[in-house]
Amino acid sequence: MKKALVKTDFNFPGQKSVYHGKVRDVYNINDELLVMVATDRISAFDVVLPEGIPYKGQMLNQIAAGFLDATTDICPNWKLASPDPMVTVGVQCEGFPVEMIVRGYLCGSAWRAYKSGVREICGIKIPDGMRENERFPEPIITPTTKAAIGMHDEDISKEEILKQGLVSAEDYEVLEKYTTALFKRGTEIAAKRGLILVDTKYEFGHRNGKIYLIDEIHTPDSSRYFYAEDYEERFKAGEAQKQLSKEFVREWLMENGFQGKEGQKVPEMTPAIIEGISERYIELYEHITGEAFDRGNTDNLLQRIEDNVTAYLTAK
């Protein structure tokens, strides 16, 4: 079976520390650069699942790198290079303590809340009578706080963010502007692929008084896509949309009694389940990028990454 990379423990030139996130390992190089390794770990409901998904890290890293390159005219971002298919190197920024979630359609967690009677999300009022997967008149921004591993992100309103001083009013205005423009660009690119960008999240940081887009963007882990060709037909019929996102993993978990709640156990991830998730991610990659996925050799991932990143850092 193809091998998944679930743990890294590198010692790159100039390395000062490492942070192991839910799915990425981030190496601090001389307090100036970050080496972000996209592992094959997978998370859902803010829980890291016990098995990795072969090729997932490579796919997400390459999708994000492509979208970062395609949006540099909108705002500066942290990326400098991708010396390995699973790695991005960029400038180190101080992240804002909120994530900017933007939604074009009522679905996912927002729909689950709406169905239970909630009519206000992050201070934004949602009208009665909306249906699952219905398009909002204009995309809405519904921020969340950034939670530690094992904790859940919490919805928060713009007013509360400003009241708590999490982000200054001046900076938040820039974050809103960038978020709106990035979502518009992502929507345009998706449309060329026959897709609808339904919702996504952006993270920002600041460095030397300048705001940067950081982390990944427009990947199936951070975004949800619908197929455009049969969206209207399925919506009118009240049928589930065909999605390109990680939602299929969440649905499988929910069908097997897991939603990340206390006392619940992650269902067994058999080789067949793992292989199926990997193949689905490859499908997502090829639809989102319009390119065939290059399945590299997974036998010596750690050595390959160490060699490629070390060569890049020592050449700088």
PDB file of C-alpha atoms in Angstrom:
ATOM      1  CA  MET A   1       0.000   0.000   0.000  1.00  0.00           C
ATOM      2  CA  LYS A   2       1.154   3.567  -0.681  1.00  0.00           C
ATOM      3  CA  LYS A   3       2.808   5.139   2.339  1.00  0.00           C
ATOM      4  CA  ALA A   4       1.399   8.170   4.124  1.00  0.00           C
ATOM      5  CA  LEU A   5       3.551  10.784   5.859  1.00  0.00           C
ATOM      6  CA  VAL A   6       1.989  11.405   9.264  1.00  0.00           C
ATOM      7  CA  LYS A   7       4.965  12.534  11.354  1.00  0.00           C
ATOM      8  CA  THR A   8       8.072  14.583  10.672  1.00  0.00           C
ATOM      9  CA  ASP A   9      11.088  15.376  12.818  1.00  0.00           C
ATOM     10  CA  PHE A  10      13.531  17.293  10.650  1.00  0.00           C
ATOM     11  CA  ASN A  11      16.502  19.400  11.654  1.00  0.00           C
ATOM     12  CA  PHE A  12      16.886  21.911   8.832  1.00  0.00           C
ATOM     13  CA  PRO A  13      19.714  24.475   8.585  1.00  0.00           C
ATOM     14  CA  GLY A  14      18.927  27.430  10.868  1.00  0.00           C
ATOM     15  CA  GLN A  15      16.019  25.615  12.527  1.00  0.00           C
ATOM     16  CA  LYS A  16      15.003  27.091  15.871  1.00  0.00           C
ATOM     17  CA  SER A  17      11.744  25.296  16.640  1.00  0.00           C
ATOM     18  CA  VAL A  18       8.943  23.218  15.169  1.00  0.00           C
ATOM     19  CA  TYR A  19       5.170  23.377  15.600  1.00  0.00           C
ATOM     20  CA  HIS A  20       3.120  20.267  14.872  1.00  0.00           C
ATOM     21  CA  GLY A  21      -0.344  21.417  13.802  1.00  0.00           C
ATOM     22  CA  LYS A  22      -3.397  19.349  12.941  1.00  0.00           C
ATOM     23  CA  VAL A  23      -2.165  18.470   9.468  1.00  0.00           C
ATOM     24  CA  ARG A  24       0.983  20.579   8.948  1.00  0.00           C
ATOM     25  CA  ASP A  25       4.360  20.682  10.608  1.00  0.00           C
ATOM     26  CA  VAL A  26       5.843  24.176  10.633  1.00  0.00           C
ATOM     27  CA  TYR A  27       9.585  24.709  11.085  1.00  0.00           C
ATOM     28  CA  ASN A  28      10.930  28.086  12.252  1.00  0.00           C
ATOM     29  CA  ILE A  29      14.118  28.993  10.396  1.00  0.00           C
ATOM     30  CA  ASN A  30      16.095  31.760  12.164  1.00  0.00           C
ATOM     31  CA  ASP A  31      12.852  33.559  13.121  1.00  0.00           C
ATOM     32  CA  GLU A  32      12.666  34.734   9.509  1.00  0.00           C
ATOM     33  CA  LEU A  33      11.346  31.876   7.386  1.00  0.00           C
ATOM     34  CA  LEU A  34       8.797  29.120   7.845  1.00  0.00           C
ATOM     35  CA  VAL A  35       9.100  25.687   6.274  1.00  0.00           C
ATOM     36  CA  MET A  36       5.556  24.306   6.140  1.00  0.00           C
ATOM     37  CA  VAL A  37       5.356  20.558   5.523  1.00  0.00           C
ATOM     38  CA  ALA A  38       1.903  19.414   4.422  1.00  0.00           C
ATOM     39  CA  THR A  39       1.681  15.949   5.972  1.00  0.00           C
ATOM     40  CA  ASP A  40      -0.820  13.258   5.040  1.00  0.00           C
ATOM     41  CA  ARG A  41      -2.620  13.623   8.366  1.00  0.00           C
ATOM     42  CA  ILE A  42      -6.337  14.330   8.066  1.00  0.00           C
ATOM     43  CA  SER A  43      -8.622  16.093  10.537  1.00  0.00           C
ATOM     44  CA  ALA A  44     -12.373  16.447  10.840  1.00  0.00           C
ATOM     45  CA  PHE A  45     -14.503  18.069  13.543  1.00  0.00           C
ATOM     46  CA  ASP A  46     -11.216  19.506  14.866  1.00  0.00           C
ATOM     47  CA  VAL A  47      -9.936  15.977  15.571  1.00  0.00           C
ATOM     48  CA  VAL A  48      -6.864  14.466  13.900  1.00  0.00           C
ATOM     49  CA  LEU A  49      -7.881  11.029  12.606  1.00  0.00           C
ATOM     50  CA  PRO A  50      -5.678   8.031  13.460  1.00  0.00           C
ATOM     51  CA  GLU A  51      -4.604   7.172   9.894  1.00  0.00           C
ATOM     52  CA  GLY A  52      -2.950   9.288   7.191  1.00  0.00           C
ATOM     53  CA  ILE A  53      -4.145   9.584   3.590  1.00  0.00           C
ATOM     54  CA  PRO A  54      -1.465   8.895   0.939  1.00  0.00           C
ATOM     55  CA  TYR A  55      -0.769  11.875  -1.391  1.00  0.00           C
ATOM     56  CA  LYS A  56      -3.090  14.218   0.563  1.00  0.00           C
ATOM     57  CA  GLY A  57      -0.289  16.524   1.705  1.00  0.00           C
ATOM     58  CA  GLN A  58       1.182  16.807  -1.785  1.00  0.00           C
ATOM     59  CA  MET A  59      -2.193  17.612  -3.311  1.00  0.00           C
ATOM     60  CA  LEU A  60      -3.089  20.264  -0.768  1.00  0.00           C
ATOM     61  CA  ASN A  61       0.337  21.880  -0.929  1.00  0.00           C
ATOM     62  CA  GLN A  62       0.303  22.069  -4.715  1.00  0.00           C
ATOM     63  CA  ILE A  63      -3.262  23.419  -4.886  1.00  0.00           C
ATOM     64  CA  ALA A  64      -2.499  26.083  -2.279  1.00  0.00           C
ATOM     65  CA  ALA A  65       0.782  27.067  -3.953  1.00  0.00           C
ATOM     66  CA  GLY A  66      -1.011  27.529  -7.274  1.00  0.00           C
ATOM     67  CA  PHE A  67      -3.729  29.714  -5.774  1.00  0.00           C
ATOM     68  CA  LEU A  68      -1.215  31.774  -3.799  1.00  0.00           C
ATOM     69  CA  ASP A  69       0.623  32.480  -7.059  1.00  0.00           C
ATOM     70  CA  ALA A  70      -2.675  33.349  -8.771  1.00  0.00           C
ATOM     71  CA  THR A  71      -3.672  35.991  -6.188  1.00  0.00           C
ATOM     72  CA  THR A  72      -0.495  38.021  -5.626  1.00  0.00           C
ATOM     73  CA  ASP A  73      -2.101  40.990  -7.388  1.00  0.00           C
ATOM     74  CA  ILE A  74      -4.838  41.089  -4.729  1.00  0.00           C
ATOM     75  CA  CYS A  75      -2.685  40.952  -1.611  1.00  0.00           C
ATOM     76  CA  PRO A  76       0.833  39.953  -0.582  1.00  0.00           C
ATOM     77  CA  ASN A  77       1.235  36.406   0.707  1.00  0.00           C
ATOM     78  CA  TRP A  78       3.819  34.535   2.697  1.00  0.00           C
ATOM     79  CA  LYS A  79       5.011  32.089  -0.005  1.00  0.00           C
ATOM     80  CA  LEU A  80       8.564  32.280  -1.359  1.00  0.00           C
ATOM     81  CA  ALA A  81       9.011  28.829  -2.921  1.00  0.00           C
ATOM     82  CA  SER A  82       7.889  25.185  -2.993  1.00  0.00           C
ATOM     83  CA  PRO A  83      11.164  23.225  -2.969  1.00  0.00           C
ATOM     84  CA  ASP A  84       9.305  19.916  -2.555  1.00  0.00           C
ATOM     85  CA  PRO A  85       5.798  18.813  -3.623  1.00  0.00           C
ATOM     86  CA  MET A  86       4.809  18.628   0.052  1.00  0.00           C
ATOM     87  CA  VAL A  87       6.538  21.810   1.240  1.00  0.00           C
ATOM     88  CA  THR A  88       6.113  25.556   1.005  1.00  0.00           C
ATOM     89  CA  VAL A  89       8.729  27.969   2.348  1.00  0.00           C
ATOM     90  CA  GLY A  90       7.738  31.531   3.152  1.00  0.00           C
ATOM     91  CA  VAL A  91       8.246  34.571   5.307  1.00  0.00           C
ATOM     92  CA  GLN A  92       7.338  34.346   8.965  1.00  0.00           C
ATOM     93  CA  CYS A  93       4.355  36.479  10.023  1.00  0.00           C
ATOM     94  CA  GLU A  94       2.507  36.990  13.277  1.00  0.00           C
ATOM     95  CA  GLY A  95      -0.921  35.480  12.655  1.00  0.00           C
ATOM     96  CA  PHE A  96      -4.147  37.217  13.590  1.00  0.00           C
ATOM     97  CA  PRO A  97      -6.115  35.217  16.201  1.00  0.00           C
ATOM     98  CA  VAL A  98      -9.142  34.874  13.916  1.00  0.00           C
ATOM     99  CA  GLU A  99      -9.891  33.041  10.678  1.00  0.00           C
ATOM    100  CA  MET A 100     -11.956  34.738   8.004  1.00  0.00           C
ATOM    101  CA  ILE A 101     -14.691  32.359   6.850  1.00  0.00           C
ATOM    102  CA  VAL A 102     -16.628  33.468   3.780  1.00  0.00           C
ATOM    103  CA  ARG A 103     -19.812  31.758   2.653  1.00  0.00           C
ATOM    104  CA  GLY A 104     -21.565  32.094  -0.680  1.00  0.00           C
ATOM    105  CA  TYR A 105     -24.189  29.424   0.052  1.00  0.00           C
ATOM    106  CA  LEU A 106     -26.102  28.134   3.077  1.00  0.00           C
ATOM    107  CA  CYS A 107     -24.649  24.689   3.758  1.00  0.00           C
ATOM    108  CA  GLY A 108     -22.427  22.663   6.061  1.00  0.00           C
ATOM    109  CA  SER A 109     -22.268  23.806   9.676  1.00  0.00           C
ATOM    110  CA  ALA A 110     -24.195  26.992   8.836  1.00  0.00           C
ATOM    111  CA  TRP A 111     -27.060  24.916   7.442  1.00  0.00           C
ATOM    112  CA  ARG A 112     -27.009  22.585  10.439  1.00  0.00           C
ATOM    113  CA  ALA A 113     -27.300  25.614  12.740  1.00  0.00           C
ATOM    114  CA  TYR A 114     -30.011  27.186  10.547  1.00  0.00           C
ATOM    115  CA  LYS A 115     -32.027  23.949  10.494  1.00  0.00           C
ATOM    116  CA  SER A 116     -31.978  23.926  14.299  1.00  0.00           C
ATOM    117  CA  GLY A 117     -33.555  27.387  14.364  1.00  0.00           C
ATOM    118  CA  VAL A 118     -30.529  29.703  14.420  1.00  0.00           C
ATOM    119  CA  ARG A 119     -31.131  32.853  12.360  1.00  0.00           C
ATOM    120  CA  GLU A 120     -27.990  34.823  13.150  1.00  0.00           C
ATOM    121  CA  ILE A 121     -24.424  33.725  12.439  1.00  0.00           C
ATOM    122  CA  CYS A 122     -21.519  35.856  13.661  1.00  0.00           C
ATOM    123  CA  GLY A 123     -23.833  38.853  14.015  1.00  0.00           C
ATOM    124  CA  ILE A 124     -25.237  38.454  10.485  1.00  0.00           C
ATOM    125  CA  LYS A 125     -28.988  37.892  10.290  1.00  0.00           C
ATOM    126  CA  ILE A 126     -30.127  35.079   7.985  1.00  0.00           C
ATOM    127  CA  PRO A 127     -33.699  35.387   6.617  1.00  0.00           C
ATOM    128  CA  ASP A 128     -36.376  32.768   7.209  1.00  0.00           C
ATOM    129  CA  GLY A 129     -37.367  30.445   4.410  1.00  0.00           C
ATOM    130  CA  MET A 130     -33.910  29.620   3.063  1.00  0.00           C
ATOM    131  CA  ARG A 131     -33.155  26.091   1.889  1.00  0.00           C
ATOM    132  CA  GLU A 132     -30.051  23.960   2.144  1.00  0.00           C
ATOM    133  CA  ASN A 133     -27.406  24.941  -0.445  1.00  0.00           C
ATOM    134  CA  GLU A 134     -29.245  28.141  -1.377  1.00  0.00           C
ATOM    135  CA  ARG A 135     -27.080  31.002  -2.595  1.00  0.00           C
ATOM    136  CA  PHE A 136     -26.854  34.102  -0.428  1.00  0.00           C
ATOM    137  CA  PRO A 137     -27.611  37.380  -2.262  1.00  0.00           C
ATOM    138  CA  GLU A 138     -24.026  38.384  -1.420  1.00  0.00           C
ATOM    139  CA  PRO A 139     -21.298  36.303   0.224  1.00  0.00           C
ATOM    140  CA  ILE A 140     -21.211  36.700   4.013  1.00  0.00           C
ATOM    141  CA  ILE A 141     -18.114  36.773   6.235  1.00  0.00           C
ATOM    142  CA  THR A 142     -18.471  34.669   9.392  1.00  0.00           C
ATOM    143  CA  PRO A 143     -15.180  34.730  11.335  1.00  0.00           C
ATOM    144  CA  THR A 144     -14.062  32.172  13.899  1.00  0.00           C
ATOM    145  CA  THR A 145     -11.527  32.266  16.671  1.00  0.00           C
ATOM    146  CA  LYS A 146      -8.446  30.089  16.165  1.00  0.00           C
ATOM    147  CA  ALA A 147      -8.539  27.107  18.505  1.00  0.00           C
ATOM    148  CA  ALA A 148      -5.709  24.955  19.797  1.00  0.00           C
ATOM    149  CA  ILE A 149      -5.431  21.332  18.694  1.00  0.00           C
ATOM    150  CA  GLY A 150      -8.287  19.286  20.147  1.00  0.00           C
ATOM    151  CA  MET A 151     -10.412  22.379  20.747  1.00  0.00           C
ATOM    152  CA  HIS A 152     -13.178  23.686  18.511  1.00  0.00           C
ATOM    153  CA  ASP A 153     -13.026  26.978  16.625  1.00  0.00           C
ATOM    154  CA  GLU A 154     -15.793  29.308  17.823  1.00  0.00           C
ATOM    155  CA  ASP A 155     -17.929  31.628  15.717  1.00  0.00           C
ATOM    156  CA  ILE A 156     -17.408  35.297  16.562  1.00  0.00           C
ATOM    157  CA  SER A 157     -18.891  38.519  15.206  1.00  0.00           C
ATOM    158  CA  LYS A 158     -16.972  41.449  13.788  1.00  0.00           C
ATOM    159  CA  GLU A 159     -18.261  43.568  16.660  1.00  0.00           C
ATOM    160  CA  GLU A 160     -16.953  41.116  19.260  1.00  0.00           C
ATOM    161  CA  ILE A 161     -13.566  40.880  17.523  1.00  0.00           C
ATOM    162  CA  LEU A 162     -13.198  44.650  17.723  1.00  0.00           C
ATOM    163  CA  LYS A 163     -14.587  44.831  21.254  1.00  0.00           C
ATOM    164  CA  GLN A 164     -12.083  42.236  22.495  1.00  0.00           C
ATOM    165  CA  GLY A 165      -9.256  43.936  20.640  1.00  0.00           C
ATOM    166  CA  LEU A 166      -8.380  40.768  18.734  1.00  0.00           C
ATOM    167  CA  VAL A 167      -7.902  42.855  15.585  1.00  0.00           C
ATOM    168  CA  SER A 168      -7.817  46.630  15.254  1.00  0.00           C
ATOM    169  CA  ALA A 169     -10.599  48.347  13.301  1.00  0.00           C
ATOM    170  CA  GLU A 170      -8.093  49.472  10.651  1.00  0.00           C
ATOM    171  CA  ASP A 171      -6.650  45.994  10.189  1.00  0.00           C
ATOM    172  CA  TYR A 172     -10.077  44.350  10.152  1.00  0.00           C
ATOM    173  CA  GLU A 173     -11.152  46.617   7.317  1.00  0.00           C
ATOM    174  CA  VAL A 174      -8.171  45.346   5.302  1.00  0.00           C
ATOM    175  CA  LEU A 175      -8.945  41.719   6.198  1.00  0.00           C
ATOM    176  CA  GLU A 176     -12.540  42.154   4.980  1.00  0.00           C
ATOM    177  CA  LYS A 177     -11.367  43.783   1.757  1.00  0.00           C
ATOM    178  CA  TYR A 178      -8.827  41.049   1.030  1.00  0.00           C
ATOM    179  CA  THR A 179     -11.293  38.285   1.973  1.00  0.00           C
ATOM    180  CA  THR A 180     -13.963  39.612  -0.392  1.00  0.00           C
ATOM    181  CA  ALA A 181     -11.522  40.033  -3.289  1.00  0.00           C
ATOM    182  CA  LEU A 182      -9.909  36.619  -2.781  1.00  0.00           C
ATOM    183  CA  PHE A 183     -13.294  34.889  -2.697  1.00  0.00           C
ATOM    184  CA  LYS A 184     -14.294  36.681  -5.894  1.00  0.00           C
ATOM    185  CA  ARG A 185     -11.067  35.522  -7.600  1.00  0.00           C
ATOM    186  CA  GLY A 186     -11.505  31.984  -6.292  1.00  0.00           C
ATOM    187  CA  THR A 187     -15.085  31.975  -7.602  1.00  0.00           C
ATOM    188  CA  GLU A 188     -13.918  33.081 -11.047  1.00  0.00           C
ATOM    189  CA  ILE A 189     -11.198  30.426 -11.229  1.00  0.00           C
ATOM    190  CA  ALA A 190     -13.617  27.733 -10.028  1.00  0.00           C
ATOM    191  CA  ALA A 191     -16.167  28.720 -12.685  1.00  0.00           C
ATOM    192  CA  LYS A 192     -13.568  28.090 -15.398  1.00  0.00           C
ATOM    193  CA  ARG A 193     -13.282  24.526 -14.047  1.00  0.00           C
ATOM    194  CA  GLY A 194     -17.058  24.017 -14.022  1.00  0.00           C
ATOM    195  CA  LEU A 195     -17.167  24.427 -10.244  1.00  0.00           C
ATOM    196  CA  ILE A 196     -18.820  26.682  -7.672  1.00  0.00           C
ATOM    197  CA  LEU A 197     -16.700  27.905  -4.758  1.00  0.00           C
ATOM    198  CA  VAL A 198     -19.263  27.547  -1.983  1.00  0.00           C
ATOM    199  CA  ASP A 199     -17.319  28.623   1.103  1.00  0.00           C
ATOM    200  CA  THR A 200     -13.742  28.866   2.278  1.00  0.00           C
ATOM    201  CA  LYS A 201     -11.467  30.251   4.958  1.00  0.00           C
ATOM    202  CA  TYR A 202      -8.516  32.621   4.864  1.00  0.00           C
ATOM    203  CA  GLU A 203      -5.849  33.273   7.455  1.00  0.00           C
ATOM    204  CA  PHE A 204      -3.817  36.448   7.637  1.00  0.00           C
ATOM    205  CA  GLY A 205      -0.759  37.649   9.497  1.00  0.00           C
ATOM    206  CA  HIS A 206       1.280  40.805   9.756  1.00  0.00           C
ATOM    207  CA  ARG A 207       4.978  41.508   9.349  1.00  0.00           C
ATOM    208  CA  ASN A 208       6.725  44.887   9.526  1.00  0.00           C
ATOM    209  CA  GLY A 209       3.380  46.693   9.479  1.00  0.00           C
ATOM    210  CA  LYS A 210       2.143  44.856   6.375  1.00  0.00           C
ATOM    211  CA  ILE A 211      -0.707  42.335   6.200  1.00  0.00           C
ATOM    212  CA  TYR A 212      -0.042  39.032   4.416  1.00  0.00           C
ATOM    213  CA  LEU A 213      -2.233  36.133   3.376  1.00  0.00           C
ATOM    214  CA  ILE A 214      -0.804  33.045   5.109  1.00  0.00           C
ATOM    215  CA  ASP A 215      -1.358  29.280   5.220  1.00  0.00           C
ATOM    216  CA  GLU A 216      -3.300  27.477   2.459  1.00  0.00           C
ATOM    217  CA  ILE A 217      -6.108  28.798   0.273  1.00  0.00           C
ATOM    218  CA  HIS A 218      -8.856  27.272  -1.865  1.00  0.00           C
ATOM    219  CA  THR A 219      -7.938  23.666  -1.095  1.00  0.00           C
ATOM    220  CA  PRO A 220     -10.605  21.001  -0.503  1.00  0.00           C
ATOM    221  CA  ASP A 221      -9.585  21.017   3.184  1.00  0.00           C
ATOM    222  CA  SER A 222     -10.264  24.728   3.594  1.00  0.00           C
ATOM    223  CA  SER A 223     -13.021  25.112   0.993  1.00  0.00           C
ATOM    224  CA  ARG A 224     -16.155  23.542  -0.351  1.00  0.00           C
ATOM    225  CA  TYR A 225     -16.952  23.263  -4.055  1.00  0.00           C
ATOM    226  CA  PHE A 226     -20.099  22.191  -5.938  1.00  0.00           C
ATOM    227  CA  TYR A 227     -20.268  21.032  -9.543  1.00  0.00           C
ATOM    228  CA  ALA A 228     -21.852  23.890 -11.483  1.00  0.00           C
ATOM    229  CA  GLU A 229     -23.507  21.894 -14.267  1.00  0.00           C
ATOM    230  CA  ASP A 230     -26.236  20.297 -12.162  1.00  0.00           C
ATOM    231  CA  TYR A 231     -26.397  22.705  -9.221  1.00  0.00           C
ATOM    232  CA  GLU A 232     -29.735  24.281 -10.202  1.00  0.00           C
ATOM    233  CA  GLU A 233     -31.370  20.974 -11.065  1.00  0.00           C
ATOM    234  CA  ARG A 234     -30.336  19.382  -7.787  1.00  0.00           C
ATOM    235  CA  PHE A 235     -31.291  22.467  -5.775  1.00  0.00           C
ATOM    236  CA  LYS A 236     -34.776  22.692  -7.288  1.00  0.00           C
ATOM    237  CA  ALA A 237     -35.313  18.978  -6.675  1.00  0.00           C
ATOM    238  CA  GLY A 238     -34.104  19.274  -3.088  1.00  0.00           C
ATOM    239  CA  GLU A 239     -31.320  16.792  -3.771  1.00  0.00           C
ATOM    240  CA  ALA A 240     -27.862  16.792  -2.206  1.00  0.00           C
ATOM    241  CA  GLN A 241     -25.232  18.613  -4.235  1.00  0.00           C
ATOM    242  CA  LYS A 242     -22.287  16.760  -5.683  1.00  0.00           C
ATOM    243  CA  GLN A 243     -19.403  18.244  -3.732  1.00  0.00           C
ATOM    244  CA  LEU A 244     -15.680  18.656  -4.075  1.00  0.00           C
ATOM    245  CA  SER A 245     -14.604  19.106  -0.475  1.00  0.00           C
ATOM    246  CA  LYS A 246     -13.668  17.246   2.675  1.00  0.00           C
ATOM    247  CA  GLU A 247     -17.376  17.054   3.513  1.00  0.00           C
ATOM    248  CA  PHE A 248     -17.498  13.455   2.266  1.00  0.00           C
ATOM    249  CA  VAL A 249     -15.103  12.527   5.096  1.00  0.00           C
ATOM    250  CA  ARG A 250     -17.295  14.314   7.661  1.00  0.00           C
ATOM    251  CA  GLU A 251     -20.379  12.566   6.269  1.00  0.00           C
ATOM    252  CA  TRP A 252     -18.699   9.157   6.547  1.00  0.00           C
ATOM    253  CA  LEU A 253     -17.763   9.909  10.148  1.00  0.00           C
ATOM    254  CA  MET A 254     -21.286  11.092  11.010  1.00  0.00           C
ATOM    255  CA  GLU A 255     -22.812   8.004   9.393  1.00  0.00           C
ATOM    256  CA  ASN A 256     -20.599   5.972  11.712  1.00  0.00           C
ATOM    257  CA  GLY A 257     -21.539   7.879  14.847  1.00  0.00           C
ATOM    258  CA  PHE A 258     -18.677  10.351  15.149  1.00  0.00           C
ATOM    259  CA  GLN A 259     -18.890  14.157  15.286  1.00  0.00           C
ATOM    260  CA  GLY A 260     -15.928  14.905  17.522  1.00  0.00           C
ATOM    261  CA  LYS A 261     -18.034  14.947  20.679  1.00  0.00           C
ATOM    262  CA  GLU A 262     -16.817  13.674  24.025  1.00  0.00           C
ATOM    263  CA  GLY A 263     -17.100   9.928  24.393  1.00  0.00           C
ATOM    264  CA  GLN A 264     -17.393   9.255  20.652  1.00  0.00           C
ATOM    265  CA  LYS A 265     -14.911   6.945  18.959  1.00  0.00           C
ATOM    266  CA  VAL A 266     -13.451   7.396  15.484  1.00  0.00           C
ATOM    267  CA  PRO A 267     -14.673   4.524  13.269  1.00  0.00           C
ATOM    268  CA  GLU A 268     -12.099   2.060  11.963  1.00  0.00           C
ATOM    269  CA  MET A 269     -10.189   3.388   8.960  1.00  0.00           C
ATOM    270  CA  THR A 270      -9.628   0.207   6.959  1.00  0.00           C
ATOM    271  CA  PRO A 271      -7.154   0.076   4.045  1.00  0.00           C
ATOM    272  CA  ALA A 272     -10.149   0.227   1.683  1.00  0.00           C
ATOM    273  CA  ILE A 273     -11.490   3.377   3.394  1.00  0.00           C
ATOM    274  CA  ILE A 274      -8.052   5.024   3.310  1.00  0.00           C
ATOM    275  CA  GLU A 275      -7.559   4.136  -0.363  1.00  0.00           C
ATOM    276  CA  GLY A 276     -11.020   5.486  -1.183  1.00  0.00           C
ATOM    277  CA  ILE A 277     -10.346   8.804   0.555  1.00  0.00           C
ATOM    278  CA  SER A 278      -6.991   9.114  -1.245  1.00  0.00           C
ATOM    279  CA  GLU A 279      -8.604   8.514  -4.630  1.00  0.00           C
ATOM    280  CA  ARG A 280     -11.306  11.077  -3.834  1.00  0.00           C
ATOM    281  CA  TYR A 281      -8.668  13.666  -2.970  1.00  0.00           C
ATOM    282  CA  ILE A 282      -6.932  12.990  -6.286  1.00  0.00           C
ATOM    283  CA  GLU A 283     -10.278  13.570  -8.024  1.00  0.00           C
ATOM    284  CA  LEU A 284     -10.605  16.870  -6.172  1.00  0.00           C
ATOM    285  CA  TYR A 285      -7.088  17.911  -7.169  1.00  0.00           C
ATOM    286  CA  GLU A 286      -7.621  17.187 -10.858  1.00  0.00           C
ATOM    287  CA  HIS A 287     -10.954  19.020 -11.000  1.00  0.00           C
ATOM    288  CA  ILE A 288      -9.743  22.071  -9.088  1.00  0.00           C
ATOM    289  CA  THR A 289      -6.459  22.467 -10.994  1.00  0.00           C
ATOM    290  CA  GLY A 290      -7.501  21.064 -14.363  1.00  0.00           C
ATOM    291  CA  GLU A 291      -4.268  19.030 -14.366  1.00  0.00           C
ATOM    292  CA  ALA A 292      -3.465  15.329 -13.988  1.00  0.00           C
ATOM    293  CA  PHE A 293      -2.034  14.485 -10.585  1.00  0.00           C
ATOM    294  CA  ASP A 294       1.553  13.238 -10.600  1.00  0.00           C
ATOM    295  CA  ARG A 295       1.748  10.344  -8.155  1.00  0.00           C
ATOM    296  CA  GLY A 296       5.326  10.351  -6.968  1.00  0.00           C
ATOM    297  CA  ASN A 297       7.146   7.542  -5.176  1.00  0.00           C
ATOM    298  CA  THR A 298       6.105   7.457  -1.509  1.00  0.00           C
ATOM    299  CA  ASP A 299       8.855   5.135  -0.260  1.00  0.00           C
ATOM    300  CA  ASN A 300      11.385   7.739   0.946  1.00  0.00           C
ATOM    301  CA  LEU A 301       9.313  10.842   1.620  1.00  0.00           C
ATOM    302  CA  LEU A 302      11.284  11.975   4.681  1.00  0.00           C
ATOM    303  CA  GLN A 303      14.653  11.775   2.918  1.00  0.00           C
ATOM    304  CA  ARG A 304      13.335  13.462  -0.219  1.00  0.00           C
ATOM    305  CA  ILE A 305      11.851  16.363   1.753  1.00  0.00           C
ATOM    306  CA  GLU A 306      14.975  16.804   3.878  1.00  0.00           C
ATOM    307  CA  ASP A 307      17.222  16.842   0.803  1.00  0.00           C
ATOM    308  CA  ASN A 308      15.040  19.282  -1.158  1.00  0.00           C
ATOM    309  CA  VAL A 309      14.465  21.736   1.685  1.00  0.00           C
ATOM    310  CA  THR A 310      18.092  21.656   2.846  1.00  0.00           C
ATOM    311  CA  ALA A 311      19.274  22.374  -0.715  1.00  0.00           C
ATOM    312  CA  TYR A 312      16.904  25.351  -0.945  1.00  0.00           C
ATOM    313  CA  LEU A 313      17.861  26.824   2.437  1.00  0.00           C
ATOM    314  CA  THR A 314      21.598  26.471   1.934  1.00  0.00           C
ATOM    315  CA  ALA A 315      21.372  28.089  -1.511  1.00  0.00           C
ATOM    316  CA  LYS A 316      19.645  31.213  -0.136  1.00  0.00           C
TER     317      LYS A 316
END
